[in-house]
Coordinates of C-alpha atoms in Angstrom, one line a residue:
Chain A
M292 CA 136.1 11.7 157.4
A293 CA 135.7 13.2 153.9
E294 CA 138.8 12.6 151.7
T295 CA 139.0 15.2 148.9
G296 CA 141.3 15.3 145.9
T297 CA 141.6 11.5 145.6
T298 CA 142.2 9.8 142.2
T299 CA 138.7 8.4 142.3
V300 CA 137.0 11.8 142.7
K301 CA 139.3 13.5 140.2
R302 CA 138.8 10.9 137.5
G303 CA 135.2 10.6 138.6
L304 CA 134.2 14.1 137.5
A305 CA 135.5 13.3 134.0
Q306 CA 133.4 10.1 134.1
M307 CA 130.3 12.3 134.8
L308 CA 131.0 14.3 131.7
K309 CA 131.0 11.3 129.3
G310 CA 128.7 11.5 126.3
G311 CA 128.6 15.2 126.6
V312 CA 130.0 18.3 124.9
I313 CA 132.4 20.8 126.6
M314 CA 132.3 24.2 125.0
D315 CA 134.8 27.1 124.8
V316 CA 133.2 30.3 126.0
V317 CA 134.7 33.8 126.4
T318 CA 131.9 35.7 128.2
P319 CA 129.3 34.8 130.8
E320 CA 126.6 35.2 128.1
H321 CA 128.3 32.6 125.9
A322 CA 128.4 30.3 129.0
V323 CA 124.7 30.6 129.4
I324 CA 124.1 29.9 125.7
A325 CA 126.3 26.8 126.1
Q326 CA 124.4 25.6 129.2
E327 CA 121.1 26.3 127.5
A328 CA 122.1 24.2 124.5
G329 CA 123.0 21.3 126.9
A330 CA 126.8 21.6 127.3
V331 CA 128.0 19.4 130.2
A332 CA 130.8 21.9 131.0
V333 CA 132.3 25.1 129.7
M334 CA 135.9 26.1 129.1
A335 CA 136.4 29.7 130.3
L336 CA 138.8 31.6 128.0
E337 CA 139.8 35.1 127.1
R338 CA 139.9 34.2 123.4
I339 CA 138.8 31.1 121.5
P340 CA 141.6 29.2 119.8
A341 CA 140.8 30.6 116.3
D342 CA 141.4 34.1 117.6
I343 CA 144.5 33.1 119.6
R344 CA 145.9 31.7 116.4
A345 CA 145.1 34.9 114.5
A346 CA 146.4 37.2 117.2
G347 CA 149.8 35.4 117.7
G348 CA 152.1 36.6 120.5
V349 CA 152.0 34.9 123.9
A350 CA 148.8 33.3 125.1
R351 CA 148.5 33.0 128.9
M352 CA 146.0 31.9 131.5
S353 CA 142.8 33.9 131.2
N354 CA 141.9 37.0 133.3
L355 CA 140.7 35.5 136.6
E356 CA 137.9 38.0 137.0
L357 CA 136.5 36.8 133.7
V358 CA 136.9 33.2 134.8
Q359 CA 135.1 34.0 138.0
S360 CA 132.2 35.8 136.2
I361 CA 131.7 32.7 134.1
M362 CA 131.8 30.4 137.2
D363 CA 129.1 32.6 138.7
A364 CA 126.9 32.6 135.5
V365 CA 126.3 28.8 135.2
T366 CA 125.6 25.7 137.3
I367 CA 127.6 23.3 135.2
P368 CA 131.3 22.6 135.8
V369 CA 133.7 25.3 134.6
M370 CA 137.2 24.5 133.2
A371 CA 140.1 26.9 132.5
K372 CA 143.5 26.6 130.8
C373 CA 146.9 27.0 132.2
R374 CA 150.1 27.0 130.1
I375 CA 152.1 23.7 129.8
G376 CA 154.4 23.5 132.9
H377 CA 153.0 26.7 134.5
F378 CA 152.2 25.2 137.9
A379 CA 151.7 28.7 139.4
E380 CA 148.9 29.4 137.0
A381 CA 147.4 26.0 137.9
Q382 CA 147.7 26.8 141.6
A383 CA 145.9 30.1 141.1
L384 CA 143.1 28.3 139.2
Q385 CA 142.8 25.7 141.9
E386 CA 142.6 28.5 144.6
L387 CA 139.9 30.2 142.6
G388 CA 137.9 27.0 142.8
I389 CA 137.7 26.0 139.1
D390 CA 136.4 22.5 138.6
F391 CA 138.9 21.3 136.0
I392 CA 142.3 22.6 134.8
D393 CA 143.3 22.1 131.1
E394 CA 147.1 22.1 130.8
S395 CA 146.9 23.2 127.2
E396 CA 149.0 23.4 124.1
V397 CA 146.7 26.2 122.9
L398 CA 148.4 28.6 125.3
T399 CA 152.1 29.3 124.8
P400 CA 154.1 26.7 126.8
A401 CA 155.9 28.0 129.9
D402 CA 158.2 25.0 130.3
E403 CA 159.7 23.2 127.3
Q404 CA 160.8 20.2 129.3
Y405 CA 158.3 19.5 132.1
H406 CA 154.5 19.4 132.4
V407 CA 152.9 20.3 135.7
D408 CA 153.2 17.6 138.3
K409 CA 149.4 17.2 138.7
T410 CA 149.3 14.6 141.4
P411 CA 149.5 17.0 144.4
F412 CA 146.5 19.1 143.1
T413 CA 143.0 18.7 144.5
T414 CA 141.6 20.0 141.2
P415 CA 141.6 17.5 138.4
F416 CA 143.5 18.1 135.1
V417 CA 142.8 17.3 131.5
C418 CA 145.7 17.2 129.0
G419 CA 146.0 16.8 125.3
A420 CA 147.7 13.9 123.5
R421 CA 148.6 13.0 119.9
N422 CA 149.4 9.4 120.7
L423 CA 149.3 6.8 123.4
G424 CA 152.8 7.7 124.7
E425 CA 151.7 11.3 125.3
A426 CA 148.5 10.2 126.9
L427 CA 150.2 7.8 129.3
R428 CA 152.9 10.3 130.2
R429 CA 150.2 12.8 131.2
I430 CA 148.3 10.2 133.2
N431 CA 151.5 9.2 134.9
E432 CA 151.9 12.9 135.9
G433 CA 148.4 12.8 137.4
A434 CA 146.0 13.8 134.5
A435 CA 142.5 12.7 135.3
M436 CA 141.2 13.0 131.7
I437 CA 142.8 13.0 128.3
R438 CA 141.7 14.7 125.1
S439 CA 143.0 14.3 121.6
K440 CA 144.9 17.5 120.7
G441 CA 143.7 17.8 117.1
E442 CA 144.6 21.2 115.7
A443 CA 142.8 23.8 117.8
G444 CA 141.1 26.7 116.1
S445 CA 141.5 25.1 112.6
G446 CA 138.0 23.9 111.9
N447 CA 139.7 20.9 110.4
I448 CA 139.0 17.5 111.8
V449 CA 141.9 15.7 110.2
E450 CA 144.3 16.0 113.1
A451 CA 141.7 15.0 115.7
V452 CA 141.1 11.9 113.6
R453 CA 144.8 11.1 113.3
H454 CA 145.3 11.5 117.1
M455 CA 142.2 9.5 118.1
R456 CA 143.1 6.7 115.7
A457 CA 146.8 6.7 116.9
I458 CA 145.6 6.3 120.6
T459 CA 143.0 3.6 120.0
E460 CA 145.1 1.6 117.6
A461 CA 148.1 1.7 119.9
I462 CA 145.9 0.4 122.7
E463 CA 144.8 -2.4 120.4
V464 CA 148.5 -3.2 119.8
L465 CA 149.1 -3.3 123.6
V466 CA 146.2 -5.7 124.2
H467 CA 147.9 -8.3 121.9
A468 CA 151.5 -7.5 122.7
K469 CA 153.8 -10.0 124.3
D470 CA 156.6 -7.8 125.6
L471 CA 154.9 -4.9 127.4
K472 CA 158.3 -3.9 128.9
A473 CA 159.5 -2.7 125.5
Y474 CA 156.5 -0.5 125.1
A475 CA 156.8 1.0 128.6
R476 CA 160.4 1.9 127.8
E477 CA 159.5 3.4 124.4
M478 CA 156.7 5.5 125.9
R479 CA 158.8 6.4 129.0
V480 CA 156.1 5.3 131.5
P481 CA 155.9 2.7 134.3
L482 CA 155.2 -0.9 133.2
K483 CA 152.4 -1.0 135.7
L484 CA 150.5 1.6 133.7
V485 CA 151.1 -0.1 130.4
K486 CA 149.8 -3.4 131.9
E487 CA 146.7 -1.7 133.2
V488 CA 145.9 -0.4 129.7
A489 CA 146.7 -3.7 128.0
E490 CA 144.4 -5.6 130.4
A491 CA 141.5 -3.1 130.3
G492 CA 141.8 -2.4 126.5
K493 CA 141.3 1.3 127.3
L494 CA 142.9 4.2 129.1
P495 CA 142.3 4.3 132.9
V496 CA 140.9 7.8 132.5
V497 CA 138.1 9.2 130.2
L498 CA 139.2 10.1 126.6
F499 CA 137.5 13.0 124.8
C500 CA 138.1 14.4 121.4
A501 CA 139.3 18.0 120.9
G502 CA 140.6 20.2 118.1
G503 CA 138.7 20.7 114.9
I504 CA 135.0 19.7 115.5
S505 CA 132.7 22.1 113.7
T506 CA 129.6 20.2 112.6
P507 CA 127.2 17.6 114.0
A508 CA 128.7 15.0 111.7
D509 CA 132.2 15.8 113.0
A510 CA 130.9 15.1 116.5
S511 CA 129.4 11.8 115.5
L512 CA 132.6 10.8 113.6
M513 CA 134.8 11.3 116.7
M514 CA 132.4 9.4 119.0
Q515 CA 132.4 6.5 116.5
L516 CA 136.2 6.5 116.5
G517 CA 136.3 6.0 120.2
A518 CA 135.9 9.4 121.9
E519 CA 133.8 9.3 125.1
G520 CA 132.7 13.0 124.5
N521 CA 133.7 16.1 122.7
F522 CA 135.4 19.4 123.3
V523 CA 134.2 22.1 120.9
G524 CA 136.0 25.3 120.7
S525 CA 135.9 27.7 117.8
G526 CA 133.3 25.4 116.1
I527 CA 130.4 27.0 118.0
F528 CA 131.1 30.6 118.5
K529 CA 132.9 31.0 115.1
S530 CA 129.8 29.6 113.3
N531 CA 127.1 32.1 112.2
N532 CA 124.5 30.6 114.5
P533 CA 126.1 29.6 117.8
R534 CA 122.8 28.6 119.6
A535 CA 121.8 26.2 116.7
F536 CA 125.3 24.7 116.3
A537 CA 125.7 24.2 120.0
K538 CA 122.4 22.3 120.3
A539 CA 123.0 20.3 117.1
I540 CA 126.5 19.2 118.3
V541 CA 125.1 18.1 121.7
D542 CA 122.3 16.1 120.0
A543 CA 124.8 14.5 117.6
T544 CA 127.2 13.5 120.4
T545 CA 124.3 11.8 122.3
H546 CA 122.9 9.9 119.3
F547 CA 126.3 9.6 117.5
S548 CA 125.5 6.1 116.1
D549 CA 122.1 7.1 114.7
P550 CA 122.4 8.8 111.2
K551 CA 118.7 9.7 111.4
V552 CA 119.4 12.0 114.3
I553 CA 122.4 13.5 112.6
V554 CA 120.2 14.3 109.6
E555 CA 117.5 15.8 111.7
T556 CA 119.8 17.9 113.8
S557 CA 121.8 19.0 110.7
L558 CA 118.5 20.0 109.0
S559 CA 117.5 21.9 112.2
L560 CA 120.4 24.3 111.5
G561 CA 118.5 25.8 108.6
K562 CA 119.8 26.7 105.1
D563 CA 121.5 29.9 106.1
S564 CA 123.7 28.3 108.8
R565 CA 127.4 28.2 108.1
A566 CA 130.0 26.3 110.1
M567 CA 133.2 28.1 110.9
E568 CA 135.7 28.6 108.1
G569 CA 138.3 25.9 108.1
L570 CA 142.0 26.0 107.5
D571 CA 144.1 23.8 105.3
L572 CA 146.7 22.6 107.7
R573 CA 149.2 21.9 105.0
K574 CA 149.4 25.6 104.4
I575 CA 150.2 26.5 108.0
P576 CA 153.9 26.8 108.7
E577 CA 155.1 24.1 111.1
S578 CA 156.1 26.8 113.7
E579 CA 152.5 27.9 114.0
L580 CA 151.0 24.4 114.6
L581 CA 149.8 24.0 118.2
A582 CA 149.6 20.2 118.6
P583 CA 153.4 19.5 118.6
R584 CA 153.7 21.6 121.8
G585 CA 154.4 19.6 124.9
N586 CA 155.1 15.9 124.1
Chain B
M140 CA 120.1 -14.8 137.7
G141 CA 118.4 -14.8 134.3
T142 CA 115.1 -13.3 133.4
N143 CA 113.5 -13.9 136.9
A144 CA 115.8 -11.1 138.2
G145 CA 114.5 -8.7 135.5
I146 CA 116.3 -6.5 133.0
V147 CA 117.7 -3.3 134.3
G148 CA 118.1 -0.3 132.0
V149 CA 120.6 2.5 132.3
L150 CA 119.5 5.8 130.8
A151 CA 122.2 6.5 128.2
L152 CA 121.7 10.1 127.1
Q153 CA 124.8 11.4 128.9
G154 CA 126.9 10.4 132.0
D155 CA 128.6 7.5 133.5
V156 CA 126.5 4.8 131.8
A157 CA 129.3 2.2 131.3
E158 CA 130.1 2.2 135.0
H159 CA 126.5 1.3 136.0
L160 CA 126.4 -1.4 133.2
Q161 CA 129.6 -2.9 134.5
A162 CA 128.3 -2.9 138.1
L163 CA 125.1 -4.6 137.0
E164 CA 126.9 -7.2 134.9
E165 CA 129.3 -8.0 137.7
S166 CA 126.3 -8.7 139.9
G167 CA 125.0 -11.1 137.2
V168 CA 122.1 -8.9 136.1
Q169 CA 121.0 -8.4 132.5
A170 CA 121.5 -4.7 131.7
L171 CA 120.5 -2.6 128.7
T172 CA 121.2 1.0 127.6
V173 CA 118.1 3.1 127.2
K174 CA 118.1 5.8 124.6
S175 CA 114.5 5.6 123.3
E176 CA 111.0 4.8 124.3
E177 CA 111.4 1.5 122.6
D178 CA 114.4 0.7 124.8
L179 CA 112.5 1.7 127.9
G180 CA 109.7 -0.8 127.0
R181 CA 112.2 -3.7 127.3
V182 CA 113.4 -3.0 130.9
D183 CA 111.9 -3.8 134.3
G184 CA 113.8 -1.1 136.2
L185 CA 115.7 2.1 135.2
I186 CA 118.9 3.7 136.6
I187 CA 119.5 7.4 135.8
P188 CA 123.3 7.7 136.1
G189 CA 125.6 10.5 137.2
G190 CA 126.1 13.3 134.7
E191 CA 124.9 16.8 134.2
S192 CA 121.2 17.3 135.2
T193 CA 120.6 20.4 132.9
T194 CA 121.9 18.5 129.9
V195 CA 120.0 15.3 130.6
M196 CA 116.7 17.1 131.3
K197 CA 117.0 18.9 127.9
L198 CA 117.8 15.6 126.1
L199 CA 114.9 13.8 127.9
H200 CA 112.5 16.3 126.4
R201 CA 114.2 16.7 123.1
F202 CA 114.1 12.9 122.5
E203 CA 110.6 12.5 124.0
L204 CA 111.6 10.2 126.9
A205 CA 110.4 12.4 129.8
E206 CA 106.7 11.4 129.6
P207 CA 107.4 7.7 129.1
V208 CA 109.8 7.6 132.1
I209 CA 107.2 9.4 134.2
A210 CA 104.4 7.0 133.1
R211 CA 106.4 3.8 133.7
T212 CA 107.5 5.0 137.1
R213 CA 103.9 5.9 138.1
E214 CA 102.9 2.3 137.0
G215 CA 105.5 1.0 139.5
M216 CA 108.7 0.5 137.6
P217 CA 111.6 0.8 140.0
L218 CA 113.7 3.9 139.3
W219 CA 117.1 4.8 140.8
G220 CA 118.8 8.1 140.3
T221 CA 122.5 8.6 141.3
C222 CA 123.6 12.2 141.9
M223 CA 122.4 13.8 138.6
G224 CA 119.7 11.1 138.4
M225 CA 118.4 12.1 141.9
I226 CA 118.1 15.7 140.8
V227 CA 116.2 14.6 137.7
V228 CA 113.7 12.5 139.6
A229 CA 113.2 15.2 142.4
R230 CA 110.1 17.4 142.8
D231 CA 112.2 20.5 142.5
V232 CA 115.6 22.1 142.9
T233 CA 116.1 24.5 145.7
G234 CA 117.0 28.0 144.7
T235 CA 116.7 27.6 140.9
P236 CA 113.8 27.1 138.5
Q237 CA 115.5 24.1 136.9
P238 CA 113.0 21.7 135.5
T239 CA 112.9 18.1 136.8
L240 CA 110.6 15.0 136.3
G241 CA 109.0 15.8 139.6
L242 CA 108.5 12.1 140.6
M243 CA 109.9 11.9 144.1
D244 CA 108.6 14.1 146.9
I245 CA 112.0 15.7 147.6
S246 CA 113.7 19.1 147.0
V247 CA 117.4 18.8 146.2
R248 CA 120.1 21.4 146.5
R249 CA 122.6 21.1 143.6
N250 CA 126.4 21.2 144.3
A251 CA 125.4 21.4 147.9
F252 CA 128.6 20.0 149.3
G253 CA 130.6 22.5 147.1
R254 CA 132.4 22.6 143.7
Q255 CA 134.9 19.9 142.5
N256 CA 137.5 20.7 145.1
E257 CA 135.1 19.6 147.8
S258 CA 134.3 16.3 146.0
A259 CA 135.2 13.5 148.4
E260 CA 135.2 9.9 149.4
V261 CA 133.2 9.3 152.6
S262 CA 132.8 6.2 154.7
L263 CA 129.0 6.3 155.1
P264 CA 126.8 4.3 157.6
I265 CA 123.8 2.9 155.7
P266 CA 121.9 0.6 158.2
A267 CA 119.7 -0.8 155.4
L268 CA 122.8 -2.3 153.8
G269 CA 124.2 -3.8 157.0
S270 CA 126.6 -2.8 159.7
K271 CA 129.6 -2.2 157.4
N272 CA 130.0 1.4 156.2
F273 CA 129.6 2.1 152.5
P274 CA 132.5 3.8 150.6
A275 CA 130.5 6.7 149.1
V276 CA 131.9 8.8 146.3
F277 CA 130.5 12.3 146.3
I278 CA 131.2 14.5 143.1
R279 CA 129.8 18.0 143.1
A280 CA 127.0 16.3 144.9
P281 CA 123.5 17.4 145.8
W282 CA 121.8 16.8 149.1
V283 CA 118.1 16.3 149.9
E284 CA 117.0 19.7 151.4
R285 CA 113.4 18.5 152.0
A286 CA 111.9 15.1 152.1
G287 CA 108.1 14.6 152.0
P288 CA 106.2 12.3 154.5
A289 CA 106.3 9.3 152.1
V290 CA 110.1 9.5 151.8
E291 CA 112.3 7.3 153.9
V292 CA 115.8 8.7 154.6
L293 CA 118.3 5.7 154.3
A294 CA 121.5 7.6 154.9
E295 CA 122.8 11.0 156.0
R296 CA 126.1 12.8 155.7
D297 CA 126.8 15.7 158.2
G298 CA 123.1 15.6 159.0
R299 CA 122.0 15.9 155.4
A300 CA 119.9 13.2 153.7
V301 CA 122.0 11.6 150.9
M302 CA 120.1 8.4 150.3
V303 CA 116.3 8.3 150.1
R304 CA 113.5 5.9 149.1
Q305 CA 109.9 6.5 148.2
E306 CA 108.1 3.3 147.3
N307 CA 109.5 2.2 143.9
M308 CA 112.0 5.1 143.7
L309 CA 115.5 5.4 145.1
G310 CA 117.9 8.3 145.1
T311 CA 121.5 8.6 146.1
S312 CA 123.7 11.8 146.2
F313 CA 126.7 9.6 145.8
H314 CA 128.0 7.2 143.1
P315 CA 127.9 3.5 144.1
E316 CA 128.9 2.7 140.5
L317 CA 132.4 4.3 141.2
S318 CA 133.3 2.2 144.3
G319 CA 133.8 -1.6 144.1
D320 CA 131.0 -2.2 146.7
R321 CA 127.9 -3.4 144.9
R322 CA 125.5 -3.4 147.9
V323 CA 123.4 -0.4 146.6
H324 CA 123.1 -2.0 143.2
E325 CA 122.0 -5.3 144.9
Y326 CA 119.5 -3.3 147.0
F327 CA 118.0 -1.8 143.8
M328 CA 117.9 -5.2 142.1
R329 CA 115.8 -6.5 145.1
M330 CA 113.4 -3.6 144.4
V331 CA 113.2 -4.7 140.8
R332 CA 112.7 -8.4 141.7
D333 CA 110.0 -7.4 144.3
A334 CA 108.2 -5.3 141.7
L335 CA 108.2 -8.2 139.2
V336 CA 106.9 -10.6 141.9
G337 CA 104.1 -8.1 142.7
K338 CA 103.2 -7.7 139.0
R339 CA 103.0 -11.5 138.5
R340 CA 100.8 -11.8 141.6
K341 CA 98.5 -9.2 140.2
I342 CA 98.2 -11.0 136.9
A343 CA 97.6 -14.4 138.7

């Protein structure tokens, strides 16, 4: 008997991605460039977050024919995004045979109260979080992987740092806490889950960084702050040399603790390489920020 | 078990390294992460974990570890590849020109059991580990499409070879590091111990 869709196999795929880089791609050609550079998976999208941000309007699940063509182009796992709470988009992605569903704040939320109940799905889900409460609520709903939200499409690492620190520092507090019940109540999750985190000193699922990585040093920074891998969206295909940036960010994620490699890989970009333009988040109106969506 | 049991390394370029380290430590074995040729020189056996084979092959070459791993294995260092690791040690990959280390005389088919929705837990008979079935976790798993005459098939799922051994090399399609059962790790540690005993005999 082969048992599919178990917690072990759903969380397990995320465990296989550790130490790697997952790249946003909008065409099969991009996907091949990402795979060639050493990406462990790609996120199939119609538009990268920087362009979604620029376009405004309603951002939905990507065109399924495009997603399918990206699945056909590469051998590495392919992820795709559904809107927060839009379980019908998630069902469609599962039916298509996608490897991982990102229930993402980058798309326009479909439900302002509930996220998708991810437990009955065979396909694993990754969800964004700004703090430990969000992370644990998503895990309790069945998420098999967590990523910091950061501020997608901004080219600014400050929010990713804030979210990663918030998650790891809150775990540290739990490890030394006496009254876990109070924390469980505050975070609106079962005590059992809080106990599990307090005993292990880490989340029960893999934790990646997302939202703002645009250089090899950014990738190294997030790994040193406790990320187990990196999502890079606009940082690669909004730079002026996607192949070089993709490879450099992969190298930096692998050897994150070795500044020598960060220097070599940064030098390999060449003097004409430019990372994507970044945004000063203080100048973005609050209504246009993506991270507060879906808490 | 101390130094007599040998030091086991886990290739730490990408993948589920921590899970293997934990499994080794739980079994009382000294374990090290291997990221460089220098690290490789310190270990008596090497595990290539689960992960993405295209990624790890590129990193093995970029960081000049491919040749040293091949050389040490040819000298007799026990080597075990789990899932991605089995693809990396294979002679070739069926249906694609994907590069490998070409150490074990097997051809593997990637994602042979299907994409993630077909990933599964299977109770697998493995006679070499005793009569109790092994809880095998398959994730976008490969199978062994062809095994050369020197290769012993230790387990099959649906008639496909999923655990193979050739002298000092072991390959599993599944992830023993993800189930609590440590028998495959113990099996590999016996390979490491036996290789050390053989080496000492040679020296004596």
